[in-house]
Coordinates of C-alpha atoms and ligand atoms in Angstrom, one line a residue:
X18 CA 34.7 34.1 -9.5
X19 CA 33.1 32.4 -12.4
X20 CA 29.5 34.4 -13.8
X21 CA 27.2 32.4 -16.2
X22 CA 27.6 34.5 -19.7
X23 CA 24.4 33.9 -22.2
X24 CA 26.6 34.3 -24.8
X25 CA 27.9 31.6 -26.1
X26 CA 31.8 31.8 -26.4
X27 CA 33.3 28.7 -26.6
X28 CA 31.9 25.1 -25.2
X29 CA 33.5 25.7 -21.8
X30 CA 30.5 27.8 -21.4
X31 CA 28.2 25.8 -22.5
X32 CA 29.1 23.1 -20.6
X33 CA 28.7 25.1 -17.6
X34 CA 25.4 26.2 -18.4
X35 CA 24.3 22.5 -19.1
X36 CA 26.1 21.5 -15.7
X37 CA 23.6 24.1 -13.9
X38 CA 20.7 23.3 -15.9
X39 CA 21.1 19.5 -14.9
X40 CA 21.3 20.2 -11.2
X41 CA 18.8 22.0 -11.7
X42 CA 16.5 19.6 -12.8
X43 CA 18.1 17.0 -10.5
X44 CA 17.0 19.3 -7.7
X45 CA 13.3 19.3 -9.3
X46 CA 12.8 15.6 -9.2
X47 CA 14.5 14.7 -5.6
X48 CA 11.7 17.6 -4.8
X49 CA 8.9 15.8 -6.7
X50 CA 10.2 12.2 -5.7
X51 CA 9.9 13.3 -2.0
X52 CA 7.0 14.8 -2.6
X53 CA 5.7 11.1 -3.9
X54 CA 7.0 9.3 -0.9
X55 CA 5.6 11.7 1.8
X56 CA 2.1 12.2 -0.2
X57 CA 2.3 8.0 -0.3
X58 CA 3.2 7.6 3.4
X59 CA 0.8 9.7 4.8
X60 CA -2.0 8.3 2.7
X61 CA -0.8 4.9 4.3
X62 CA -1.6 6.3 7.7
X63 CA -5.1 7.7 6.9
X64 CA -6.2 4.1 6.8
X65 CA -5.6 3.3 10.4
X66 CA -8.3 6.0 11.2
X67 CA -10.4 4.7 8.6
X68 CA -10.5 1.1 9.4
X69 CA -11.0 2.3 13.2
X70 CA -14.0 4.2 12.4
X71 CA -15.0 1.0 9.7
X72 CA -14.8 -1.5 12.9
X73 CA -16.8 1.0 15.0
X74 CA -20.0 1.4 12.8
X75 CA -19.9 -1.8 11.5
X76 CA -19.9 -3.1 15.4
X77 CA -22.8 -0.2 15.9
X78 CA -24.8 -1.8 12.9
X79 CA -24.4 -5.2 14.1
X80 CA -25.2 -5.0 18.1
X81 CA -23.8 -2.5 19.9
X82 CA -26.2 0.3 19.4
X83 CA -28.5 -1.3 22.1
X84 CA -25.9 -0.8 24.6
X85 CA -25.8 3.3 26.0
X86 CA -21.8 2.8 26.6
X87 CA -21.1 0.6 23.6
X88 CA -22.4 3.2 21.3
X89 CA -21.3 6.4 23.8
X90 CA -17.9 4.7 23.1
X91 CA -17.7 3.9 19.7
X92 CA -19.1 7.4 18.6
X93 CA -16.3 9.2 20.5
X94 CA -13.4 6.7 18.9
X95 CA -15.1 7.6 15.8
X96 CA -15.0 10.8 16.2
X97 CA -11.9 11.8 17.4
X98 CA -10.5 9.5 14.8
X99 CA -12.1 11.2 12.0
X100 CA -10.8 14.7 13.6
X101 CA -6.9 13.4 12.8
X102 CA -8.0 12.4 9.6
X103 CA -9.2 15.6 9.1
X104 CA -6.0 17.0 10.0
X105 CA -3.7 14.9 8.1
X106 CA -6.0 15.2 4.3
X107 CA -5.1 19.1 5.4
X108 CA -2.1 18.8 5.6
X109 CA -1.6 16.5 2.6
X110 CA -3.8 19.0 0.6
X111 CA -0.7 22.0 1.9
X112 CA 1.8 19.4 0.9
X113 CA 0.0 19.3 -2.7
X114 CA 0.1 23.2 -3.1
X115 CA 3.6 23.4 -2.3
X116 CA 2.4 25.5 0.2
X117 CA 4.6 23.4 3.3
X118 CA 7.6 25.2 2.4
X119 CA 6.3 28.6 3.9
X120 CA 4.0 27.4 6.5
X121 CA 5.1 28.5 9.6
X122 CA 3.9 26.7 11.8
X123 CA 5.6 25.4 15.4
X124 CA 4.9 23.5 17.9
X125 CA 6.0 22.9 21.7
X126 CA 7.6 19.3 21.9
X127 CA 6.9 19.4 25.6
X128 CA 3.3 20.0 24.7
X129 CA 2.9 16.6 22.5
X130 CA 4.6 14.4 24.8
X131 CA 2.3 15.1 27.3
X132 CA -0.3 14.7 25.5
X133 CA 1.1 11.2 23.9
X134 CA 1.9 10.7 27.9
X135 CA -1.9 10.9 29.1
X136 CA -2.5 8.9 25.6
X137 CA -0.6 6.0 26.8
X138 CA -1.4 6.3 30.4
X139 CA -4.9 5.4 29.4
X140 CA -3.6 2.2 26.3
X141 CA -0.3 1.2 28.5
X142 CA -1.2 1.7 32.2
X143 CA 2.0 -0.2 33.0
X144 CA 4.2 2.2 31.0
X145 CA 6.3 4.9 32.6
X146 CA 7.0 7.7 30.3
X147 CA 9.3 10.6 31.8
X148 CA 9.8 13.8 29.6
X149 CA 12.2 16.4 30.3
X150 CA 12.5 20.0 28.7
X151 CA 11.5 23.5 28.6
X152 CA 7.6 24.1 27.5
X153 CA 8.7 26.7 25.2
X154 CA 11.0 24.9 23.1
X155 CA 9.5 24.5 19.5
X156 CA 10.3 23.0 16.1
X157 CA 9.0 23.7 12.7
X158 CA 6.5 21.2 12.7
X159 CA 3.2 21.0 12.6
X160 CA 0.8 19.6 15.7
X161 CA -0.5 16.3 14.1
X162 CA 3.1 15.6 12.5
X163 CA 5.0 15.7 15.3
X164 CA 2.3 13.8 17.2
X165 CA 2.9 11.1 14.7
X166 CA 6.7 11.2 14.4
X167 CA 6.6 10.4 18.5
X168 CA 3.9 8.5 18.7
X169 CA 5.6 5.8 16.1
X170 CA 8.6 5.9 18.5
X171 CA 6.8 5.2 21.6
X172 CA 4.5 3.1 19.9
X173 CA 7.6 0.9 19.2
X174 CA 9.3 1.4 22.5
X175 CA 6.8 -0.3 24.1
X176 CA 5.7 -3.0 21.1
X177 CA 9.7 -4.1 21.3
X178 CA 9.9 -4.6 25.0
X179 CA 9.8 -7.6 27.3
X180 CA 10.1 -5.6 30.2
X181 CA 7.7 -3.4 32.3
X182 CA 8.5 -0.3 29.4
X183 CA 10.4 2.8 30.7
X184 CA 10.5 5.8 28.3
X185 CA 12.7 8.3 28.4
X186 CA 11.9 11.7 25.9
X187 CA 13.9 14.6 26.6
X188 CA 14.2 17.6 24.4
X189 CA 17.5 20.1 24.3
X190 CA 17.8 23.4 23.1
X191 CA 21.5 23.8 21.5
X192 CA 22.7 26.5 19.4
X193 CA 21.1 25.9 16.5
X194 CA 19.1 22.9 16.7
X195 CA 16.2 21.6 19.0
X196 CA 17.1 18.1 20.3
X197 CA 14.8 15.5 21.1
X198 CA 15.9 12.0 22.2
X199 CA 13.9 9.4 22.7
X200 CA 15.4 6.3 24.6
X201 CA 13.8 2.7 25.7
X202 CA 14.4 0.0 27.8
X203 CA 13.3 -2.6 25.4
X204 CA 15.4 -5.8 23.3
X205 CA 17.5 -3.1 22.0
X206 CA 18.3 -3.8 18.2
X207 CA 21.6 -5.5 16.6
X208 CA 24.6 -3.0 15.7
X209 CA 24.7 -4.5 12.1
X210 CA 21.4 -4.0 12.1
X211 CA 21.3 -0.6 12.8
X212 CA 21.4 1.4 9.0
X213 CA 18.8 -0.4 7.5
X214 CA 15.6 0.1 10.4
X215 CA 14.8 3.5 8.8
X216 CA 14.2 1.1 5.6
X217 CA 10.7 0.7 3.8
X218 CA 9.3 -2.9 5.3
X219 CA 12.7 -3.8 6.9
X220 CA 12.1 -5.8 10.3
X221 CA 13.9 -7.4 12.4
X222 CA 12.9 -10.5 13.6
X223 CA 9.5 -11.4 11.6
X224 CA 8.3 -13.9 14.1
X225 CA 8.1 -11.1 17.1
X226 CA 7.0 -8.4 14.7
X227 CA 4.1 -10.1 13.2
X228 CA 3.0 -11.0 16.6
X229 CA 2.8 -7.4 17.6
X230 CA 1.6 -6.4 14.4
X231 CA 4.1 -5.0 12.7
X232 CA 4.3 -3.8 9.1
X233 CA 8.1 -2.2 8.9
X234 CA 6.6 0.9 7.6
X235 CA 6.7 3.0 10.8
X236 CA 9.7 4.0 11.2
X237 CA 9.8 5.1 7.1
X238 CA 7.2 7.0 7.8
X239 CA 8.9 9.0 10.5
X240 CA 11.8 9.0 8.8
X241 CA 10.3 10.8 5.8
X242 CA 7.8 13.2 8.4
X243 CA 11.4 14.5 9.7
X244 CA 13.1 14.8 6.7
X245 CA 10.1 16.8 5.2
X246 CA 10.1 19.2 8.1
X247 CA 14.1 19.9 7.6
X248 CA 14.8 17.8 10.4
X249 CA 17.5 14.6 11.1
X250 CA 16.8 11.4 12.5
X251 CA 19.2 8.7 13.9
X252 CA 19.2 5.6 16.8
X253 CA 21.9 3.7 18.4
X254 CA 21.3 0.7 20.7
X255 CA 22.5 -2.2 22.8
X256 CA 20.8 -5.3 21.7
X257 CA 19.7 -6.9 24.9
X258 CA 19.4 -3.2 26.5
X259 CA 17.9 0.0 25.1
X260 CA 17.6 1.8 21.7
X261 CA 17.8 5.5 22.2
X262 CA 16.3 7.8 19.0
X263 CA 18.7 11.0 18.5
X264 CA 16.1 13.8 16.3
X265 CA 17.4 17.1 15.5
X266 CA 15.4 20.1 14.2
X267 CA 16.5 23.6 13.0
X268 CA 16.2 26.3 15.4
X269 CA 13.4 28.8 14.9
X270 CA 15.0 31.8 14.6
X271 CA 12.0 34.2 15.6
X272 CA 13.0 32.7 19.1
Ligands
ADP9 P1 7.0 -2.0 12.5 O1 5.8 -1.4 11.9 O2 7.2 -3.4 12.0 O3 7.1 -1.8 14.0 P2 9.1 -0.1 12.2 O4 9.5 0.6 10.9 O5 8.4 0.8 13.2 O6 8.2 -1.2 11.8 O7 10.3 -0.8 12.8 C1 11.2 -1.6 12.1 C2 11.8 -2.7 12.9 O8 12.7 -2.0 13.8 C3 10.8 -3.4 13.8 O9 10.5 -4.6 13.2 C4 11.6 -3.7 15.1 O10 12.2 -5.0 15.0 C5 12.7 -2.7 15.1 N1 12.5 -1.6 16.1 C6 11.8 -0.4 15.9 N2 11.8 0.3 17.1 C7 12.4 -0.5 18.0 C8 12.7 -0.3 19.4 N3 12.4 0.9 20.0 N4 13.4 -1.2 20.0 C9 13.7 -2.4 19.4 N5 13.5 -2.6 18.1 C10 12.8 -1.7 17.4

């Protein structure tokens, strides 16, 4: 075994010490770089909730204020809108302060698909979202990111879809890592195709995605959200068929 003298004996030495001291630094810019990317994405998604909240009051400003349910309405969107934006300038604040890397926090996978269910029961009444797993499985993930990591995938489950959607979210317990698959019924993406979807503005066919209002930035996003919380993400399909998500978390191991 090989220590790290601070004496200088000969340049083998030196070299070594230059080797460590470069990775090293290497580590402290993939750290900052991340940092960048996540800090960049999530300040992408704080201006859905902003324009949302925009379109509301400027709709209340116009007309709708005379009508009871028309402003009932739009002051509840606005508000709960503003409560995940809320959340997510948090957690970006957390992020700043380094302080992500010893948050504990965990959440019940179960827990946000039903709540995503009920979500999409209300936007989607034709969709049929079935979830299977234990209530008290968690990962090491915040509430409001994990919300966003599935919401992204049903979101898309059901935006690439000609058919009546059918969601399938299951989440497994393994030995050391929390599973949670996510498969649809919908076109299904092209095998060659497959590496690049996790790409910055990569879409597939930019007829169909501009009609359903794509941007090629939601799967990036959840990419990076994963990534950040220690977690894996990969997808396999059959274009014509179903694309199935594969996520894999660290186990807690207070559980
Ligand atoms: P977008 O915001 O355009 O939906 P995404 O990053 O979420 O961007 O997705 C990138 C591309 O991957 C989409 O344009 C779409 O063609 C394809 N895609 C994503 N999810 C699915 C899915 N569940 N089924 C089929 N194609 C999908």
């Amino acid at each position: 075994s090989k220590s790290v003298s601070f004496v200088y004996n000969n340049e083998d030495e030196i070299g070594e010490l230059l080797k460590i001291y470069k990775e090293l630094m290497d580590e402290v810019s993939t750290t900052i770089s991340r940092q960048d990317e996540f800090i960049h994405n999530v300040s992408h998604e704080l201006r859905t909730p902003v324009q949302v909240v925009e379109g509301h009051l400027s709709l209340l400003n116009r007309w709708g204020k005379e009508e009871r349910a028309i402003l009932d309405e739009s002051l509840e969107i606005s508000l709960t809108e503003i409560q995940k934006m809320k959340l997510l300038i948090e957690e970006m604040l957390k992020l700043a302060k380094n302080e992500h890397h010893t948050m504990k926090e965990a959440t019940s996978v179960i827990s946000v698909l039903h709540e995503l269910q009920q979500n999409y029961f209300h936007l989607s009444p034709e969709t049929i979202i079935e979830i299977k797993g234990e209530m008290q499985v968690k990962v090491p993930v915040p509430p409001t990111a994990l919300e966003q990591i599935l919401r992204n995938l049903i979101e898309n489950a059901i935006k690439y879809n000609d058919k009546k959607p059918f969601i399938k979210a299951t989440v497994i317990c393994n030995m050391d890592h929390v599973q949670i698959t996510v498969e649809d019924n919908g076109v299904g993406i092209e095998r060659t195709l497959l590496p690049k979807i996790f790409e910055r503005f990569f879409i597939v066919d930019e007829a169909r995605t501009k009609r359903r209002g794509g941007s090629g930035l939601g799967l990036c996003i959840v990419k990076s959200l994963v990534n950040e919380y220690g977690g894996t993400i990969s997808l396999d399909s059959e274009k014509g068929k179903w694309t199935k998500f594969y996520i894999l978390f660290p186990k807690l191991t207070s559980e």
